[in-house]
CSV table of C-alpha atoms and ligand atoms in Angstrom, one decimal:
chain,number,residue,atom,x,y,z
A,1,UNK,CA,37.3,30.3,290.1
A,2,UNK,CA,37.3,28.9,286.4
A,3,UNK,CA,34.1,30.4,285.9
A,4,UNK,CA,35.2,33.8,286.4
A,5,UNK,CA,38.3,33.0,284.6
A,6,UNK,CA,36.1,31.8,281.5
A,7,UNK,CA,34.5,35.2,281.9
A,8,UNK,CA,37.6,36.6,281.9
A,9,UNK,CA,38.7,35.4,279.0
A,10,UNK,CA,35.7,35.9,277.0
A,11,UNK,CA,36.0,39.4,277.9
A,12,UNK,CA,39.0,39.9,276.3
A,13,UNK,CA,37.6,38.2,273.4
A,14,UNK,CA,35.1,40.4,273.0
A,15,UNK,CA,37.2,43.2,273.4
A,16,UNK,CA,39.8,42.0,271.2
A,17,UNK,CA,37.0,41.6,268.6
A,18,UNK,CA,35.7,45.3,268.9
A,19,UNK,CA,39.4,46.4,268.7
A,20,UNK,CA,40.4,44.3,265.6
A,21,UNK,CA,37.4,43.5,263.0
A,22,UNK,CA,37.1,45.7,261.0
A,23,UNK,CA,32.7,47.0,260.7
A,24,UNK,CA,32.0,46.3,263.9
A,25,UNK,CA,32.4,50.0,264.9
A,26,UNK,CA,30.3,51.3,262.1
A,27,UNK,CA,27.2,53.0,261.6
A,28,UNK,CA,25.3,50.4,260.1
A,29,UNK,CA,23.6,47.7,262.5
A,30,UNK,CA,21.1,45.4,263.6
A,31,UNK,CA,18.9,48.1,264.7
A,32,UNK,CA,19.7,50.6,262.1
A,33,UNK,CA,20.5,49.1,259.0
A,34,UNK,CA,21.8,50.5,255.2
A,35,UNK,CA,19.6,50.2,252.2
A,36,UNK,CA,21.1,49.0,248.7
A,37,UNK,CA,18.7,50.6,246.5
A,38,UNK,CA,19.1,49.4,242.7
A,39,UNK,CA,17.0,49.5,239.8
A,40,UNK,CA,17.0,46.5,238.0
A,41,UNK,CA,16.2,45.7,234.2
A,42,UNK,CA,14.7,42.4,233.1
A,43,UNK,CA,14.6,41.8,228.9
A,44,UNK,CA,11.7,39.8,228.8
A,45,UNK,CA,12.0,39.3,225.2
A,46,UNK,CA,15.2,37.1,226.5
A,47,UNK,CA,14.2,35.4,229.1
A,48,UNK,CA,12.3,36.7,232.2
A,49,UNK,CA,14.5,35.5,234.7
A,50,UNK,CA,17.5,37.3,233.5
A,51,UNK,CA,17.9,40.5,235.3
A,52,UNK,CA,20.3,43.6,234.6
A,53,UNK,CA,21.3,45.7,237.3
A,54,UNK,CA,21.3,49.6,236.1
A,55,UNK,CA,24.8,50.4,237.7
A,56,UNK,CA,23.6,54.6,237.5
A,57,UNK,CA,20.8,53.7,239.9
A,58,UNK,CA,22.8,51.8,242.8
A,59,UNK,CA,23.6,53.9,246.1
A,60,UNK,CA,23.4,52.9,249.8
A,61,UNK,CA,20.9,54.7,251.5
A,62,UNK,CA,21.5,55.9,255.1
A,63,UNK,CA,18.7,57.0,257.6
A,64,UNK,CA,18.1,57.2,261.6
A,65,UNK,CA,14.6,56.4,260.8
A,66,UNK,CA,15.3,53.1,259.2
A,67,UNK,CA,14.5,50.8,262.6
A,68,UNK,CA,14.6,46.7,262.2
A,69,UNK,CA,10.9,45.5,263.5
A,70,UNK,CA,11.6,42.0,263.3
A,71,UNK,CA,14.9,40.6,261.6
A,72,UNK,CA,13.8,37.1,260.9
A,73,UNK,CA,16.2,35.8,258.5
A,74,UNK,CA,17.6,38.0,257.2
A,75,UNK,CA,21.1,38.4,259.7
A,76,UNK,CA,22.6,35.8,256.9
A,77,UNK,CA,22.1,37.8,253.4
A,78,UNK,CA,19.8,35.9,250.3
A,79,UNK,CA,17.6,39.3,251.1
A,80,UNK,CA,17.7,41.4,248.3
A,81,UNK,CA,14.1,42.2,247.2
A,82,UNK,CA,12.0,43.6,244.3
A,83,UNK,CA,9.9,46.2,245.8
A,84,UNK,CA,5.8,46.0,245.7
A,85,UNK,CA,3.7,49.1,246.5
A,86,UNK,CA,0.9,47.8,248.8
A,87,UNK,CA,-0.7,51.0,250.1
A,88,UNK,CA,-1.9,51.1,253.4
A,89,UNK,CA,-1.7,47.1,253.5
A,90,UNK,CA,-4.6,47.3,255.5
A,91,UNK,CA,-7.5,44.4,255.0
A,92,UNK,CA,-9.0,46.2,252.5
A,93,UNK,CA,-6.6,46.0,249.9
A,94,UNK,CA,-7.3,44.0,247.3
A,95,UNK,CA,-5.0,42.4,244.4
A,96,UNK,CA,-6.6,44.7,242.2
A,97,UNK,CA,-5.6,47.5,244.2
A,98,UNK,CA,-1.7,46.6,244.1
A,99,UNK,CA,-1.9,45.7,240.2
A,100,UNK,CA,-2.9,49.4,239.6
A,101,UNK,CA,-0.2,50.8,242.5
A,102,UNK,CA,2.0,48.6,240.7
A,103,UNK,CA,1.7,49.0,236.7
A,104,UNK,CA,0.2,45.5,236.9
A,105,UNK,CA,3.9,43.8,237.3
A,106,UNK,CA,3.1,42.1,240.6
A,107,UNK,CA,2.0,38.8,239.2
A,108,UNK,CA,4.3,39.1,235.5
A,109,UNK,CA,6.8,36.5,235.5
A,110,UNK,CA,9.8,38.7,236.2
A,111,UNK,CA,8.3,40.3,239.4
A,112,UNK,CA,7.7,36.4,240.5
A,113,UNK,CA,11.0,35.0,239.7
A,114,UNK,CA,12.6,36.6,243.1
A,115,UNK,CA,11.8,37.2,246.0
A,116,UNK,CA,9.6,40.7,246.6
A,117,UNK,CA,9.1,43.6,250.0
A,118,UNK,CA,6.1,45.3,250.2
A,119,UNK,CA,6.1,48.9,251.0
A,120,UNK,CA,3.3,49.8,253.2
A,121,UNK,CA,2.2,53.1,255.0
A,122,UNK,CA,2.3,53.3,258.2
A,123,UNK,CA,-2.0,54.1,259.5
A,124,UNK,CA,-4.5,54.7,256.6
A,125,UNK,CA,-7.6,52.0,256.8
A,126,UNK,CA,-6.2,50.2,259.8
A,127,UNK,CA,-3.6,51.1,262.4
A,128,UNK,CA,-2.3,47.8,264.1
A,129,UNK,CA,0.6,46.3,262.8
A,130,UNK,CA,0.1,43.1,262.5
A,131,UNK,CA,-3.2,43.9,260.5
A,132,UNK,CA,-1.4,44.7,257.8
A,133,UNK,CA,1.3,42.2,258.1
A,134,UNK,CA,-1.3,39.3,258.4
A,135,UNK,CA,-3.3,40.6,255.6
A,136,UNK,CA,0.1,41.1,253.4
A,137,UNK,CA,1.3,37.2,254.3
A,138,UNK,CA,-2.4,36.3,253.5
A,139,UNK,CA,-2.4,38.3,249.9
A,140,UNK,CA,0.9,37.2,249.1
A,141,UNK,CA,0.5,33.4,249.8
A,142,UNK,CA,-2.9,33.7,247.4
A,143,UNK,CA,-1.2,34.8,244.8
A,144,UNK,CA,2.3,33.7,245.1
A,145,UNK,CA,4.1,37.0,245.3
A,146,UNK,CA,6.9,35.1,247.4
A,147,UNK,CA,6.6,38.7,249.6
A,148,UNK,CA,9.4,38.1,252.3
A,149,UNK,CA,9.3,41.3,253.9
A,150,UNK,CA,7.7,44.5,254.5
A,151,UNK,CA,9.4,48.3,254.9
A,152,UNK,CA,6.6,50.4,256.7
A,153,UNK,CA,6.7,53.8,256.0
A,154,UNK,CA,5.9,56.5,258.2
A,155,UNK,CA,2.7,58.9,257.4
A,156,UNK,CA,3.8,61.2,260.0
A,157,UNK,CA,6.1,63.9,258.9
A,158,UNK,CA,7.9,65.3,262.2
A,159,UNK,CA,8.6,69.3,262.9
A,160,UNK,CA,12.4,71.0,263.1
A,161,UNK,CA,13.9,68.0,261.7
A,162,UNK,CA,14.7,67.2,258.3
A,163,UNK,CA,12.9,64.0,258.2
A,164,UNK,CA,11.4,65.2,255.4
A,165,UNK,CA,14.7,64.9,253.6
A,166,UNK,CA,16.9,67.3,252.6
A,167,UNK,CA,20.2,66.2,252.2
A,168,UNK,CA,22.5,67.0,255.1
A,169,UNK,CA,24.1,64.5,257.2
A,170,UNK,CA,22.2,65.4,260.2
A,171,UNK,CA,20.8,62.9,262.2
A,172,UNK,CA,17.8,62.9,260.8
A,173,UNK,CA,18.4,62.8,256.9
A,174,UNK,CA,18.4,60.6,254.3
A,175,UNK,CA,21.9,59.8,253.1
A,176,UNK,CA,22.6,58.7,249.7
A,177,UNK,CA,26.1,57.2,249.0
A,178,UNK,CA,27.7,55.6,245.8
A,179,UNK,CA,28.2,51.5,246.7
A,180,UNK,CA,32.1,51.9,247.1
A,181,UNK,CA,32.2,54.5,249.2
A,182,UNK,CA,33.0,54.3,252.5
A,183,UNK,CA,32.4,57.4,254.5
A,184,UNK,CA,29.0,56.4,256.0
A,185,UNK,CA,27.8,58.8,258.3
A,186,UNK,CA,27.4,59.2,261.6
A,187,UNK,CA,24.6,60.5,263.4
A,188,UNK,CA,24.7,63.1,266.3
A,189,UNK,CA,22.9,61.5,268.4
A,190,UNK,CA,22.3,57.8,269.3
A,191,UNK,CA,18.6,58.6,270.4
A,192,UNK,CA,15.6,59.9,267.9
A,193,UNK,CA,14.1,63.0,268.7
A,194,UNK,CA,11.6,63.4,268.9
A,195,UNK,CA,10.7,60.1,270.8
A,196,UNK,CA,8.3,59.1,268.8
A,197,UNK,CA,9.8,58.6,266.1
A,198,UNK,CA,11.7,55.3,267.7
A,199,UNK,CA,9.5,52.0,266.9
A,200,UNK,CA,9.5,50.8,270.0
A,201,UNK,CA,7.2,53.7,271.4
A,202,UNK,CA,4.4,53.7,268.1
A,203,UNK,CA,1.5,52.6,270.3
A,204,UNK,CA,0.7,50.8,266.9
A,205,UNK,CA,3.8,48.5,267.0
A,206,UNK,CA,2.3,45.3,268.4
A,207,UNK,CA,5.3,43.2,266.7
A,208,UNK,CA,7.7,44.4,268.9
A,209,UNK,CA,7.2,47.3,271.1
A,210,UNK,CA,8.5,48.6,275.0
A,211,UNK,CA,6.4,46.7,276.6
A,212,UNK,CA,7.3,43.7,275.3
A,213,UNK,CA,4.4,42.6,273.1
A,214,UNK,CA,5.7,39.3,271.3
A,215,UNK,CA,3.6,39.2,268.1
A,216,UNK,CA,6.9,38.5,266.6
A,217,UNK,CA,7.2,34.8,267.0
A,218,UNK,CA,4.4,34.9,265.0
A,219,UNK,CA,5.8,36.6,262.0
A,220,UNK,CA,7.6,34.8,259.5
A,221,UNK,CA,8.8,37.8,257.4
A,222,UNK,CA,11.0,40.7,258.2
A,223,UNK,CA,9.7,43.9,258.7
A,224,UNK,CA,11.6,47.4,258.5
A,225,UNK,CA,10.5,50.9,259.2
A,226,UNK,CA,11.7,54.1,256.9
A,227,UNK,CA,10.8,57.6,257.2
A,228,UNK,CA,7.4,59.0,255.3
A,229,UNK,CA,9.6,60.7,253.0
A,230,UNK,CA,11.6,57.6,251.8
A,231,UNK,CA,8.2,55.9,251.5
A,232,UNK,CA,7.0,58.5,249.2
A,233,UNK,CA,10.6,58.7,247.0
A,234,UNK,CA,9.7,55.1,246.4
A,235,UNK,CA,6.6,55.0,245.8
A,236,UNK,CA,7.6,57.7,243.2
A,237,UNK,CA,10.0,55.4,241.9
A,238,UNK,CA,7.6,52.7,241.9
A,239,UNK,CA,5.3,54.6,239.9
A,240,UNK,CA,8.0,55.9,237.6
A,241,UNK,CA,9.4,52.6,236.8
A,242,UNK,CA,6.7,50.2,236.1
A,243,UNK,CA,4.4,53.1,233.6
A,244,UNK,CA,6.4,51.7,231.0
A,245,UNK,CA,4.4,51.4,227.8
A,246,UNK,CA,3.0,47.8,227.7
A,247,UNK,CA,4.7,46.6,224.4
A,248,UNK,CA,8.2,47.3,225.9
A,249,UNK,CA,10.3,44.1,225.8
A,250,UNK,CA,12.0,46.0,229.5
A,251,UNK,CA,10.5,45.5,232.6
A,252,UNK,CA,12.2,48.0,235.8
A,253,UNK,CA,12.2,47.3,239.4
A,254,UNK,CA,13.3,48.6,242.5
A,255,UNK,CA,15.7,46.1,243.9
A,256,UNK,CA,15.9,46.6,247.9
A,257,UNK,CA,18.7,44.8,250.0
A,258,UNK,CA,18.9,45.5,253.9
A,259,UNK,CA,23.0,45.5,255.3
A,260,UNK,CA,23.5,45.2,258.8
A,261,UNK,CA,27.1,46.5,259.4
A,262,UNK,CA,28.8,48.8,256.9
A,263,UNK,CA,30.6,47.3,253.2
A,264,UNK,CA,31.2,49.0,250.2
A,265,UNK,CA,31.1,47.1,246.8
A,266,UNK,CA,31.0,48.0,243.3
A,267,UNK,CA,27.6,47.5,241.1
A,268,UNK,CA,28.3,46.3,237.8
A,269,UNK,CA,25.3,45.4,235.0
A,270,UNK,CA,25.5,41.3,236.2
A,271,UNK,CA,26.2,41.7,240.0
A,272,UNK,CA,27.9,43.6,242.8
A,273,UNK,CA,31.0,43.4,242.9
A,274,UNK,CA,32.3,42.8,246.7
A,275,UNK,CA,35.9,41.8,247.9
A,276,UNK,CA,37.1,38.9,245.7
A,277,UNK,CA,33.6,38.7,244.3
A,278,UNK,CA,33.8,36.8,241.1
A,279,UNK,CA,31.5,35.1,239.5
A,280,UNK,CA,30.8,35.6,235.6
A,281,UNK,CA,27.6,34.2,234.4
A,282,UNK,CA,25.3,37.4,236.3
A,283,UNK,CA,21.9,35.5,235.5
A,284,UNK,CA,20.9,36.7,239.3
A,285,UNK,CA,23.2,34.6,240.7
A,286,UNK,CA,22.4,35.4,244.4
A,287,UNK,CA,26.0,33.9,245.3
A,288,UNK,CA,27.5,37.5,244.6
A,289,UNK,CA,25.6,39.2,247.3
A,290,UNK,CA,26.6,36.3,249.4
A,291,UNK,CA,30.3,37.3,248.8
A,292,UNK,CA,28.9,40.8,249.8
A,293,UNK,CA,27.4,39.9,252.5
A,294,UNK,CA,30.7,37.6,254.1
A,295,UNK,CA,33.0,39.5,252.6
A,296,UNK,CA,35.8,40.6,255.3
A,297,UNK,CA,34.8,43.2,256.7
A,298,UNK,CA,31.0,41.8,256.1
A,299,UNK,CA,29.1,41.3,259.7
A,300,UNK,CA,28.9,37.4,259.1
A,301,UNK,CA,33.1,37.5,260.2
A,302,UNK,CA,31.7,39.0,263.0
A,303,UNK,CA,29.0,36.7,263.9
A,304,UNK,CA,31.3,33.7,263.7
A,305,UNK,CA,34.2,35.6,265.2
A,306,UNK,CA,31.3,36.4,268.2
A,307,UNK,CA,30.1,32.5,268.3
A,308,UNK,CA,33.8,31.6,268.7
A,309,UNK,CA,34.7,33.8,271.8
A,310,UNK,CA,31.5,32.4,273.4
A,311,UNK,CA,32.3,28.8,272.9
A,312,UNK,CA,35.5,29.7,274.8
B,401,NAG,C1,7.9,36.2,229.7
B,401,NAG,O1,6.6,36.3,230.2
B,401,NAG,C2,5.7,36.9,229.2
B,401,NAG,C3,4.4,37.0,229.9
B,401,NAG,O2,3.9,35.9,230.5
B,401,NAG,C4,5.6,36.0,228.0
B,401,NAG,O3,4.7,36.5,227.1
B,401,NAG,C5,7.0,35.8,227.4
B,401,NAG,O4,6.9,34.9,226.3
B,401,NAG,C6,8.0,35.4,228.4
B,401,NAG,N1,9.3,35.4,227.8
B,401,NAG,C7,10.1,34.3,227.7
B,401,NAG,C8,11.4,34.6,227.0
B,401,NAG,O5,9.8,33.3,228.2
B,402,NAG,C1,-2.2,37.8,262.9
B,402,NAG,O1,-2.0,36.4,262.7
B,402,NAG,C2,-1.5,35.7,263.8
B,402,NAG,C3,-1.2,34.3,263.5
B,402,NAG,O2,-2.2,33.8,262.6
B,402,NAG,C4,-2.6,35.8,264.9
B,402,NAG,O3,-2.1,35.2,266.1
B,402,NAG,C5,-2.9,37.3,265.2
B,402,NAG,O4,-3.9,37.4,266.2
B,402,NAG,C6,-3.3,38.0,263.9
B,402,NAG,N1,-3.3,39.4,264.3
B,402,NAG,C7,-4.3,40.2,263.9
B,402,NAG,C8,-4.3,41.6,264.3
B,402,NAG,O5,-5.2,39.7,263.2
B,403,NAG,C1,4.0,69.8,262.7
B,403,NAG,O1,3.5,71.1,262.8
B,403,NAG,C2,2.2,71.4,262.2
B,403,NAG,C3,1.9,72.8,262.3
B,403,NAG,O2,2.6,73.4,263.4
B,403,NAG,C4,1.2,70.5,263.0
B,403,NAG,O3,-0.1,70.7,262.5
B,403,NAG,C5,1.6,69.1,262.9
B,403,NAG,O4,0.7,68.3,263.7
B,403,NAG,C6,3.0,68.8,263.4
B,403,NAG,N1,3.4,67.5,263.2
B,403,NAG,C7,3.9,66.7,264.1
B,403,NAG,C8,4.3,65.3,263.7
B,403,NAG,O5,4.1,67.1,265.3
B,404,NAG,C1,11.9,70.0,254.5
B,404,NAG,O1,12.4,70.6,255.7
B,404,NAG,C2,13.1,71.8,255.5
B,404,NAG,C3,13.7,72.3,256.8
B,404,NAG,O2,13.0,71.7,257.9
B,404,NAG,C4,12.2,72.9,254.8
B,404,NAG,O3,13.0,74.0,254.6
B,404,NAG,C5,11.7,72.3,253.5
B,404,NAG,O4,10.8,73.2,252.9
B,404,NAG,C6,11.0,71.0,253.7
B,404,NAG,N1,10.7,70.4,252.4
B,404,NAG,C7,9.5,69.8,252.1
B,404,NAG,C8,9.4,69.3,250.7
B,404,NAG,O5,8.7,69.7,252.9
B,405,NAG,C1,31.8,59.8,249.7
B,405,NAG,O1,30.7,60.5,250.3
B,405,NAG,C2,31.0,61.7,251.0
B,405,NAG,C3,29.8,62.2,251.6
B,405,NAG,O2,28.8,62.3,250.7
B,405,NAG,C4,31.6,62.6,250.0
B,405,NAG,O3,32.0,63.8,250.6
B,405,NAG,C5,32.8,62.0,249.3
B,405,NAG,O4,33.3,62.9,248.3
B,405,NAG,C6,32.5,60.7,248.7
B,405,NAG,N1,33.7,60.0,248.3
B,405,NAG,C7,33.9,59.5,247.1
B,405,NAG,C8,35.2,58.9,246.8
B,405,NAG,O5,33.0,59.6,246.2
B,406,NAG,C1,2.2,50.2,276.9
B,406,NAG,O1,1.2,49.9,277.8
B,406,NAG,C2,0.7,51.1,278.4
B,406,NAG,C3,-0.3,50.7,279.5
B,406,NAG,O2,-1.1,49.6,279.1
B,406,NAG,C4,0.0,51.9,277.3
B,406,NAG,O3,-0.5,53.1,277.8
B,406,NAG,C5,1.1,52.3,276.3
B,406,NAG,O4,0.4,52.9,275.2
B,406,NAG,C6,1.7,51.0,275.7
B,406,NAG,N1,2.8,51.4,274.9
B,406,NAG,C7,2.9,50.8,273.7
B,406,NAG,C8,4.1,51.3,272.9
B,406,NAG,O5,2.2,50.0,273.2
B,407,NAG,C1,35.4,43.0,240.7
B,407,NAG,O1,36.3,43.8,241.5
B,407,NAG,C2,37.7,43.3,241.3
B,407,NAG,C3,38.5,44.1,242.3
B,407,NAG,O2,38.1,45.4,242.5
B,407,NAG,C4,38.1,43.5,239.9
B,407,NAG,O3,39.4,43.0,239.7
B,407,NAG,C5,37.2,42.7,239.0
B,407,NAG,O4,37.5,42.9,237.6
B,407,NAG,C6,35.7,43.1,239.2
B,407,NAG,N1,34.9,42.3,238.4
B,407,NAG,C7,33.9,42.7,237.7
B,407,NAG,C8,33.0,41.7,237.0
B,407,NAG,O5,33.7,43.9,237.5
């Protein structure tokens, strides 16, 4: 009897909490998060710490494609990232190899004084998973590159969709939206199609695929999956960005930040600006994000608002 009346009332909890927070019936989620996509601008004449958001450059980036592998940490915000090209990631690869991909910025000071996700594509040299996420860890703990995640890229490109990317809001585009705007969209149809392009049926994945392989507990990074054509806008960008003539005092990288239900914020040079965000001194001051990330209508509400009907 009190059991079921616990159950009971952690129903209506739960219901309540679908029918009143804000985000929770959104596009955005575990499974299918947003991108924050930002260029940033560090002076290194000045310091090269200091880092300048370009405010021009700052959209959220919507896509079926973009599957959660394994979430690790990042549920609790502290993730935005400085993007390295790594190629195909596979054991080949050599530091060498990501200094050229990279306009040799992946061991300058600026590029090391946050954290950094490395953009691999998806088969190439080696076709497991977890080769390429070992041999990533392994590269980055030689060299320090503090790499706390990895956004696999697809190298398939999939027929009578537009995976490929043109604009529309169809289930399978990309969607780019300014930070403050709130219309996300939705997709058509909860499922991808074709099949294979869902993670959990790449015959590849052994992080986390149906049938259960567990390679994740093993993994102490995040790992994201994004369409071939996002891979190869950013590797574009990548490219663009860091073939900046060697005696320039300006270094520019692509900042990338994972959301997990939907927000809108403003970008201004030092920070974005969420609700009530405020905090002056912009010298990447990760405490912004933060306010981002909990603001109210932010998924950490949510979590806490979740752990609460379940200690009922
Ligand atoms: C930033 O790093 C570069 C390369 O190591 C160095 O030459 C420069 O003096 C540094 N700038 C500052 C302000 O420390
Ligand atoms: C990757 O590293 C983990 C932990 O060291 C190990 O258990 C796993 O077998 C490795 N996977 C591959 C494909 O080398
Ligand atoms: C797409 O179509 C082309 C030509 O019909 C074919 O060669 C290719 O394998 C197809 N790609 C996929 C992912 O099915
Ligand atoms: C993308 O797909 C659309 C429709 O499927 C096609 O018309 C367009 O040519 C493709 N663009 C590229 C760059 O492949
Ligand atoms: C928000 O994005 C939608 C879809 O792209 C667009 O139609 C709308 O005009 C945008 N709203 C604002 C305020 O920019
Ligand atoms: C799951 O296991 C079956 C049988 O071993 C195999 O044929 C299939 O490719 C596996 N699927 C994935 C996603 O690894
Ligand atoms: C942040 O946004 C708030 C409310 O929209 C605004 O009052 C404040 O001036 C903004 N702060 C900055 C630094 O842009």
């Amino acid at each position: 009897m009190r059991v079921s009346f616990t159950l009971l009332l952690l129903l209506l909890h739960l219901f309540l909490l679908l029918i009143t927070v804000p985000g929770v019936n959104s596009q955005a989620s575990e499974n299918n998060p947003f991108i924050w996509q930002v260029v940033v601008q560090y002076d290194i004449a000045r310091s090269n710490h200091s880092q300048k958001y370009l405010p021009d450059t700052s959209f959220k980036l919507y896509s079926q494609d973009f599957q959660t592998v394994n979430l690790h940490d990042d549920l609790y915000g502290h993730n935005q990232r400085l993007l390295l090209d790594f190629g195909d990631g596979c054991p080949q690869t050599t530091i060498e190899d990501i200094q050229t991909l990279n306009g040799n910025t992946a061991t300058s000071p600026s590029m090391m004084s946050q954290p950094s996700i490395a953009l691999v594509e998806r088969g190439g040299r080696c076709n497991l998973w977890s080769d390429k996420i070992n041999h990533t860890q392994a590269i980055s703990k030689i060299y320090n590159l503090n790499i706390g995640a990895v956004l696999l890229y697809d190298n398939m490109i999939y027929n009578g969709s537009s995976s490929n990317g043109s604009s529309s809001a169809s289930a399978e585009g990309l969607v780019q939206l300014n930070t403050n705007n709130g219309s996300y969209p939705t997709w058509s149809t909860h499922s991808l199609e074709p099949p294979s392009r869902n993670i959990h049926s790449m015959t590849d994945n052994d992080i986390s695929n149906s049938n259960g392989s567990q390679n994740s507990d093993s993994v102490f990074m995040a790992i994201y999956f994004g369409s071939n054509h996002y891979g190869r806008v950013l590797k574009d960008m990548v490219h663009k960005y860091t073939s900046t003539p060697s005696n320039s005092m300006h270094q520019y990288y692509i900042q990338l930040t994972f959301f997990f239900a939907e927000t809108t914020f403003t970008t201004t040079e030092n920070q974005p600006n969420g609700s009530g965000g405020e905090n002056g001194n912009g010298n990447n001051d990760n405490s912004d994000m933060w306010t981002v990330f909990t603001g109210e209508r932010g998924y950490l509400a949510y979590l806490i608002a979740a752990g609460a009907a379940l200690i009922l």
